[in-house]
Coordinates of C-alpha atoms and ligand atoms in Angstrom, one line a residue:
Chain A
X1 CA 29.9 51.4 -17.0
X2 CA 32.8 52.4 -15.3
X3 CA 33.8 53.0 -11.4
X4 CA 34.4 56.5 -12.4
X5 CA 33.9 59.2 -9.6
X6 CA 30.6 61.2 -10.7
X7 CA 31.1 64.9 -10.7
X8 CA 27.8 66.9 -10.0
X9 CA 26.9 69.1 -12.9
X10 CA 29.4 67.5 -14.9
X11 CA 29.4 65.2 -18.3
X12 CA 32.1 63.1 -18.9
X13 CA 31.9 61.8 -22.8
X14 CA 32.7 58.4 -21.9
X15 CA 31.3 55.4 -23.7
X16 CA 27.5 55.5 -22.8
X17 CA 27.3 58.8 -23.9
X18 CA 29.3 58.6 -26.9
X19 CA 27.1 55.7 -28.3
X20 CA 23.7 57.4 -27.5
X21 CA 25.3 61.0 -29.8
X22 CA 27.2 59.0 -32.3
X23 CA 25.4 59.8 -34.8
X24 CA 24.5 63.4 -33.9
X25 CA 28.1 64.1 -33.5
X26 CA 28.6 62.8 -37.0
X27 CA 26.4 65.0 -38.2
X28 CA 28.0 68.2 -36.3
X29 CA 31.2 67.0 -37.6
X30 CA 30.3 66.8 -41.6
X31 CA 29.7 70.5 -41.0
X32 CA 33.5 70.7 -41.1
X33 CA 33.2 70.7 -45.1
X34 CA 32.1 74.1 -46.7
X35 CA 30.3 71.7 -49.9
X36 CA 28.1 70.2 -46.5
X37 CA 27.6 73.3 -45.5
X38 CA 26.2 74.6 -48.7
X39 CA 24.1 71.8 -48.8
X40 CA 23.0 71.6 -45.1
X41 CA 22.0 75.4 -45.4
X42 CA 20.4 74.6 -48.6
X43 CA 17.7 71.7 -47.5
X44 CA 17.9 71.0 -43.7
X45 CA 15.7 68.5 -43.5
X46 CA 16.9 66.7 -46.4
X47 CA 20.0 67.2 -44.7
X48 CA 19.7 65.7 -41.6
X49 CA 17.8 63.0 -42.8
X50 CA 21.1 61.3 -44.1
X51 CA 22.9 60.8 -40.6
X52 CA 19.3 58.7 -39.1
X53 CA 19.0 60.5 -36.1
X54 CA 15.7 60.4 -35.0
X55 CA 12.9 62.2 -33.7
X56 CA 13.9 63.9 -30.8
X57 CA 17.6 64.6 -31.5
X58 CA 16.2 65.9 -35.2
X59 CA 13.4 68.1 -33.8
X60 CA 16.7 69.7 -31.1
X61 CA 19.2 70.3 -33.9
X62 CA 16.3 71.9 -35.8
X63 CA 15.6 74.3 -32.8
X64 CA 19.3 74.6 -32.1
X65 CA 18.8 73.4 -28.3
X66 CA 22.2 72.8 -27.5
X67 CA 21.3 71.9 -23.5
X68 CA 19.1 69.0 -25.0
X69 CA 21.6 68.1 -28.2
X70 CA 24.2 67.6 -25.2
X71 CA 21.6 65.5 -23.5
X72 CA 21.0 63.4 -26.3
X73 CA 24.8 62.6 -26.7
X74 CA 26.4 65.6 -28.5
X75 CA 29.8 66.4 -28.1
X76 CA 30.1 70.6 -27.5
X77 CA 33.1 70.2 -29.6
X78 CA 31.3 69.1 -32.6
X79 CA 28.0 70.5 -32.2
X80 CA 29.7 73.7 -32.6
X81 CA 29.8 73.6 -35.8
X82 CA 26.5 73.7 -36.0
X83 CA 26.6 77.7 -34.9
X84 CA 29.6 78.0 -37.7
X85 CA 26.4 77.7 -39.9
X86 CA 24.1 79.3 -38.1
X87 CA 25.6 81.8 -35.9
X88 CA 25.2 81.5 -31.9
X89 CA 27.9 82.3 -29.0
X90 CA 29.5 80.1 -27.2
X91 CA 28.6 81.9 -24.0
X92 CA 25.1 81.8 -25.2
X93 CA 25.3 78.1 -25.4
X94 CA 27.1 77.6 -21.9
X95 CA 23.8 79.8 -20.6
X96 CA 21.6 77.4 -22.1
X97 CA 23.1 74.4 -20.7
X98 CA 22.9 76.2 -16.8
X99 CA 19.5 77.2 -17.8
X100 CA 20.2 80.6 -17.0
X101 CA 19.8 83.9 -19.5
X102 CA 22.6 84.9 -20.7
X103 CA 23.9 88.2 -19.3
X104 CA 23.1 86.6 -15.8
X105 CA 25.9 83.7 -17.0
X106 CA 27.9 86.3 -18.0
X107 CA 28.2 87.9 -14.9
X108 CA 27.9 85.2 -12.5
X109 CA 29.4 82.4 -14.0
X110 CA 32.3 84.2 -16.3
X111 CA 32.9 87.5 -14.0
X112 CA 32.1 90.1 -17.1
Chain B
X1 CA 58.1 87.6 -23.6
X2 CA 57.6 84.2 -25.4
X3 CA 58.1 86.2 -28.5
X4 CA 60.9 87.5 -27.4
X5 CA 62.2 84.1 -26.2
X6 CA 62.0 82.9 -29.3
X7 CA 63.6 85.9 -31.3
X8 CA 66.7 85.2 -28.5
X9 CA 67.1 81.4 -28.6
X10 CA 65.8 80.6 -32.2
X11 CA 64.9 76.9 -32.0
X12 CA 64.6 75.2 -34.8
X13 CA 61.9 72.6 -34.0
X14 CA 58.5 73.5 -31.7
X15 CA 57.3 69.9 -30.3
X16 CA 53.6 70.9 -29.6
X17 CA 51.5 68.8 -27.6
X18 CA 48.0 69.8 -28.0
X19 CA 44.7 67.6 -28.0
X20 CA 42.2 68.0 -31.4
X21 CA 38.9 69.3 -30.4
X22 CA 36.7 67.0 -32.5
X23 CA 38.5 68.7 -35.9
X24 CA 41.4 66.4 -37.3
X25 CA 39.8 63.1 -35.2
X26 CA 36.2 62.1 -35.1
X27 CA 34.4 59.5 -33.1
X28 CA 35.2 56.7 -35.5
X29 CA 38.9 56.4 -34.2
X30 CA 39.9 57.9 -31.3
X31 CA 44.1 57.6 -30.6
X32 CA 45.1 58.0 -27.1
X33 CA 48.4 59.6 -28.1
X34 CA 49.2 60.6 -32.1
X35 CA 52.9 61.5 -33.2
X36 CA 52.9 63.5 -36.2
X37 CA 55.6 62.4 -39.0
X38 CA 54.5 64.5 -42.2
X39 CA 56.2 67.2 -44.3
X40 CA 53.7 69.7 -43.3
X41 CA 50.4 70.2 -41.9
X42 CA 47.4 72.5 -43.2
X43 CA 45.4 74.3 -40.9
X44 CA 41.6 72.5 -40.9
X45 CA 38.7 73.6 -41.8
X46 CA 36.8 74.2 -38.1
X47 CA 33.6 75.1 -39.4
X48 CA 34.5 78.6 -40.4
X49 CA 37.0 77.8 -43.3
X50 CA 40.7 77.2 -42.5
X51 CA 42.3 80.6 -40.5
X52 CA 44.7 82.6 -43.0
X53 CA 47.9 81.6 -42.0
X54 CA 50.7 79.3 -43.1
X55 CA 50.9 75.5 -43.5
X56 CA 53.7 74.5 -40.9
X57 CA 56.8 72.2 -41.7
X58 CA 57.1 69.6 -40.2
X59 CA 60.1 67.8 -38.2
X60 CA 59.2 64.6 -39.7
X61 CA 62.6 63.1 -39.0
X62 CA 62.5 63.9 -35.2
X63 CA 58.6 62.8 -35.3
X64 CA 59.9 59.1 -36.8
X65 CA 62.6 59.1 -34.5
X66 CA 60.6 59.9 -31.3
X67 CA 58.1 57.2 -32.6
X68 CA 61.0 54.2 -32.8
X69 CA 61.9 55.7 -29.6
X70 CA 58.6 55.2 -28.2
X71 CA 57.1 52.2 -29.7
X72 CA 60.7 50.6 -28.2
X73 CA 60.2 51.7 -24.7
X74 CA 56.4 49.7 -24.9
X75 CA 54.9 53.1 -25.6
X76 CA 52.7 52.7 -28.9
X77 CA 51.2 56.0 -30.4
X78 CA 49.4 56.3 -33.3
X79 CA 51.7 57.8 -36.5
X80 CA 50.5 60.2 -38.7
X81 CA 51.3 60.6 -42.0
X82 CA 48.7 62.8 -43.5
X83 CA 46.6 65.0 -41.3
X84 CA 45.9 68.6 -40.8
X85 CA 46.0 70.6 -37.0
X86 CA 43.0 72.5 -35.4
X87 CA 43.7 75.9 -33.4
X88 CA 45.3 73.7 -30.2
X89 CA 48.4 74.0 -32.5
X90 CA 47.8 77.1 -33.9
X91 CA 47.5 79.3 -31.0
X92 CA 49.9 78.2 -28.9
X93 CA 52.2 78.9 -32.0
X94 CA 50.8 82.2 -33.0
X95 CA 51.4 83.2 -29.0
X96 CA 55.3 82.1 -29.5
X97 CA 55.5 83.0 -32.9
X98 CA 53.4 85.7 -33.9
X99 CA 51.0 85.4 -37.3
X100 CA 53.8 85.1 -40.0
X101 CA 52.4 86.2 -43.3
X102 CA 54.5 83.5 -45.3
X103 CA 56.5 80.9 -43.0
X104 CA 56.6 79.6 -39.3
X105 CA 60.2 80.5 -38.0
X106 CA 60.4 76.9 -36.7
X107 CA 59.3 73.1 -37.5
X108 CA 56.7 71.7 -36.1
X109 CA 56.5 68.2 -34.5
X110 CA 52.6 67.8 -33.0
X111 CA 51.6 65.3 -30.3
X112 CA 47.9 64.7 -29.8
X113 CA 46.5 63.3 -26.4
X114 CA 42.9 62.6 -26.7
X115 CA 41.7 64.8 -24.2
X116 CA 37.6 64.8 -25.1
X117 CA 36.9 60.9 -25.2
X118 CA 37.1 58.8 -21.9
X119 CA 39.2 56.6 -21.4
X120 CA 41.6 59.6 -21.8
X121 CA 44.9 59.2 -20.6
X122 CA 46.2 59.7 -17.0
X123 CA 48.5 62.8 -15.9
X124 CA 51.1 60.0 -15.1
X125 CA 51.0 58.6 -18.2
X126 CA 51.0 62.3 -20.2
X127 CA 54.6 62.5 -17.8
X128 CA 55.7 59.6 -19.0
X129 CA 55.6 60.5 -22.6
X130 CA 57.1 63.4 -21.4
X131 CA 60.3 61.5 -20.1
X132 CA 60.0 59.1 -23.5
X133 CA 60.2 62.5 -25.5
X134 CA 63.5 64.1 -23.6
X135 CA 65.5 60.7 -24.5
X136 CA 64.0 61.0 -28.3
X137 CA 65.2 64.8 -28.0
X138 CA 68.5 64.0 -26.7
X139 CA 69.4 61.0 -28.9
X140 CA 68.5 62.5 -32.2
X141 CA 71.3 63.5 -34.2
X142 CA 72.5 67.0 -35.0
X143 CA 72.3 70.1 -33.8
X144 CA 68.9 71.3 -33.7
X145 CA 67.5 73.2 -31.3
X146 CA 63.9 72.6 -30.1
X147 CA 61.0 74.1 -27.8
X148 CA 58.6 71.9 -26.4
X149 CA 55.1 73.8 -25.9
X150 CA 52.9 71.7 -23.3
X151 CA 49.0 73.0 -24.2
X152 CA 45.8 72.9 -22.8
X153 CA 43.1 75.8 -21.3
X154 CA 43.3 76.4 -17.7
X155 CA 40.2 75.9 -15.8
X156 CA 37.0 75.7 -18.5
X157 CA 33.5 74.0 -18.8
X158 CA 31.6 73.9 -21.9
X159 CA 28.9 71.7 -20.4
X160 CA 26.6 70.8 -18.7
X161 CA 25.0 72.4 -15.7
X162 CA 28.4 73.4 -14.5
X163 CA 29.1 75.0 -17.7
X164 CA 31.0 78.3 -17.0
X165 CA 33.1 76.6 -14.4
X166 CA 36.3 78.7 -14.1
X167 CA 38.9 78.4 -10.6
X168 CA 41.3 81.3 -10.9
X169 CA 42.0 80.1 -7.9
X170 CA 43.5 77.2 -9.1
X171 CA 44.7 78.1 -12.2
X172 CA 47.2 80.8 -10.5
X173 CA 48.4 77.6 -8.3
X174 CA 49.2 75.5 -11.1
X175 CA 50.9 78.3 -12.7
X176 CA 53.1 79.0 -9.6
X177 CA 54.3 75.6 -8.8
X178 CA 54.0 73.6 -12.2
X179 CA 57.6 74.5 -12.6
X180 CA 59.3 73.7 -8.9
X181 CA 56.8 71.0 -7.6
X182 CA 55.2 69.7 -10.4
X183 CA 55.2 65.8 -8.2
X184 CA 51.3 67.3 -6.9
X185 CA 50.1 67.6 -10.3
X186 CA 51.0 64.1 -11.8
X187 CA 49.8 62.6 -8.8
X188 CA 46.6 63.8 -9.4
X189 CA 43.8 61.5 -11.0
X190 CA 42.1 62.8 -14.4
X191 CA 38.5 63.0 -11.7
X192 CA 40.3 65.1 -9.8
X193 CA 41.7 67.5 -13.2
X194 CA 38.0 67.1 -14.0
X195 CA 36.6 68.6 -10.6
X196 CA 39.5 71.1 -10.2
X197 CA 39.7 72.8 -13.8
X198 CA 36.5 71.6 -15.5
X199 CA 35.5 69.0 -17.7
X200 CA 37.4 70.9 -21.0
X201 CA 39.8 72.0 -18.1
X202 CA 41.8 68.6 -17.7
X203 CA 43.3 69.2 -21.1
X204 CA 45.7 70.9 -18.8
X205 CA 47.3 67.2 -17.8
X206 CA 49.1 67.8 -21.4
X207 CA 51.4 70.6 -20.0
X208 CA 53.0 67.8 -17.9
X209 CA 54.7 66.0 -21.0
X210 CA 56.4 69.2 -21.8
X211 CA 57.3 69.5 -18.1
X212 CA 58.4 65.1 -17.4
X213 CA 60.4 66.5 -21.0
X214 CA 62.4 69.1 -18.4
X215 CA 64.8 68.9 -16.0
X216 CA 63.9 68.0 -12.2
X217 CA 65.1 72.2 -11.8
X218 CA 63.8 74.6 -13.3
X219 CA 64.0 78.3 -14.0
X220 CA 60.6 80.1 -14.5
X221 CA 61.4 83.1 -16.6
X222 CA 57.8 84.4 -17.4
X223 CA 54.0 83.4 -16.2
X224 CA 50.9 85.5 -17.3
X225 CA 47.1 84.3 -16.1
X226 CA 44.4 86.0 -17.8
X227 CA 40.6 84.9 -17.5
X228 CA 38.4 84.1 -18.7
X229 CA 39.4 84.6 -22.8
X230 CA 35.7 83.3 -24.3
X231 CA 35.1 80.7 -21.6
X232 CA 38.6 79.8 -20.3
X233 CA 41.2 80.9 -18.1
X234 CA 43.9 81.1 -20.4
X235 CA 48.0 81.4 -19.0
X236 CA 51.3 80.8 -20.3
X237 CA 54.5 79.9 -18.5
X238 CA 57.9 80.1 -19.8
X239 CA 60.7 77.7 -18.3
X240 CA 64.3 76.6 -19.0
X241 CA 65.8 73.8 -17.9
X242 CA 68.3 74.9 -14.5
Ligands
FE2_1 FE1 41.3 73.1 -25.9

């Protein structure tokens, strides 16, 4: 750990967080290859299975919970490649993460 | 404007500062600062496919330069060779440059500061670089002209519960004084760029190696704020050295 300042509401990547995702992220950032794309689109499961991620940070990217792939470690930058496959907003995914539908966190978090 | 500014002074060399957003760098090596030295750099590959626009030249003889510089002042980035540059690069560009359909009117010498992975580095330090890059400017030979573009989103939050975090508020402050008192903003620790401007939001620490690259007087000759473009308030600043 570190004698960082905590910041309510707010994740830093740091190194706790980047050990627990590692291997989520890797996955997300394989996605940045249209020949893994093809074949992540093509068999998911058999997919995923390559990067050993486990139950519960499988059965998320399978659901595309981003609030809970960012709990489990994910990095927004590379799990956003993840909606480059399989198309999602990034407002949308901001909403998730408040836990707030998403025209409310359009209008009361982003003003439109 | 920045267009314009370009059209009037035609520089020769853009130094961009920028941080990769989990595109060019993964998780399996994570430099604090990169200095690019290639011939050119391809647009990568995001997710979406590369965007359609033109590889950039590179300034590798300023980028080796700057890196003896450096690594002789105790300052020891990493030094790239072969490596391709994500849409921190590319936007700030296309805002100076417009989308040329063959060639970038200018070189391109990139600086990465890891911005997503803590430890990042502190707004002193992103100065100090700064100061490093002005003596590398100055002391390299010839003629050329060159623009330094400082990068980074204004206030942002991609996650967490605090996701959707924007402080216009703030952002129009750091747009106001980042040219005359810009001693408040290095001072600043990256918890408090954190708290301020979001947790994507201290990327905006990079904008002070382009300004420790400038004169102690400046002249600001153009600010525009805008928010929030996607998720971020987005603003641009224009500055000459008094
Ligand atoms: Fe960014």
């Amino acid at each position: 750990m570190t004698d960082r300042r905590e910041i309510p509401d707010t994740p830093l990547f740091d190194r706790d967080v980047n050990r627990q995702g590692y291997a989520l992220n890797k996955f997300a950032m394989s996605l940045g290859r249209p020949d893994n794309r093809a074949a992540y689109k093509a068999d998911e499961d058999a997919y995923l299975a390559r990067f050993g991620l486990g139950p519960a940070t499988t059965a998320a990217v399978k659901a595309r919970d981003y609030a809970e792939m960012v709990r489990l470690g994910g990095n927004l930058f590379f799990i956003l490649k993840i909606s480059a496959v399989d198309p999602t907003p990034i407002t949308a995914i901001g909403a998730a993460q408040v836990g707030m539908d998403h025209d409310r966190f359009l209008k009361e978090r982003l003003g439109k | 404007m920045p267009q314009q500014w370009m059209r009037d002074h035609k520089p020769d060399i853009a130094v961009v500062i920028f941080n990769d957003h989990g595109n060019s760098f993964f998780l399996d090596r994570v430099p604090t600062f990169a200095v690019g030295v290639a011939d050119s750099y391809k647009p990568v590959d995001e997710g979406w496919g590369p965007r359609a626009i033109p590889d950039f030249d590179g300034a590798a003889d300023l980028g080796w330069h700057f890196a003896d510089r450096l690594v002789e002042r105790h300052f020891d980035p990493l030094i790239c060779r072969e490596i391709e540059v994500d849409h921190g690069l590319q936007v700030p560009m296309e805002l100076f440059c417009g989308r040329p359909a063959e060639r970038w009117p200018v070189k391109v010498l990139p600086i990465w500061v890891n911005t997503i992975q803590f430890p990042i580095p502190t707004p002193q330090r992103c100065w100090d670089m700064g100061v490093m890059l002005r003596e590398a400017i100055e002391s390299f030979p010839g003629d050329d002209r060159v623009v330094i573009m400082g990068t980074g989103g204004l206030s942002h939050q991609l996650q967490g519960r605090r996701a959707g975090f924007l402080n216009p508020a703030a952002d129009r402050d750091w747009l106001a004084t980042i040219g005359p008192d810009p001693d408040r903003w290095r001072g600043m620790n990256r918890e408090d760029y954190v708290e301020t401007f979001g947790s994507e939001g201290a990327e905006l620490m990079m904008w002070l190696v382009m300004r420790g690259a400038m004169n102690r007087e400046v002249r600001t000759l153009h600010t525009h704020y805008h928010v929030p473009a996607s998720m971020t308030g987005a603003g641009c600043v224009v500055m000459e050295n008094a």
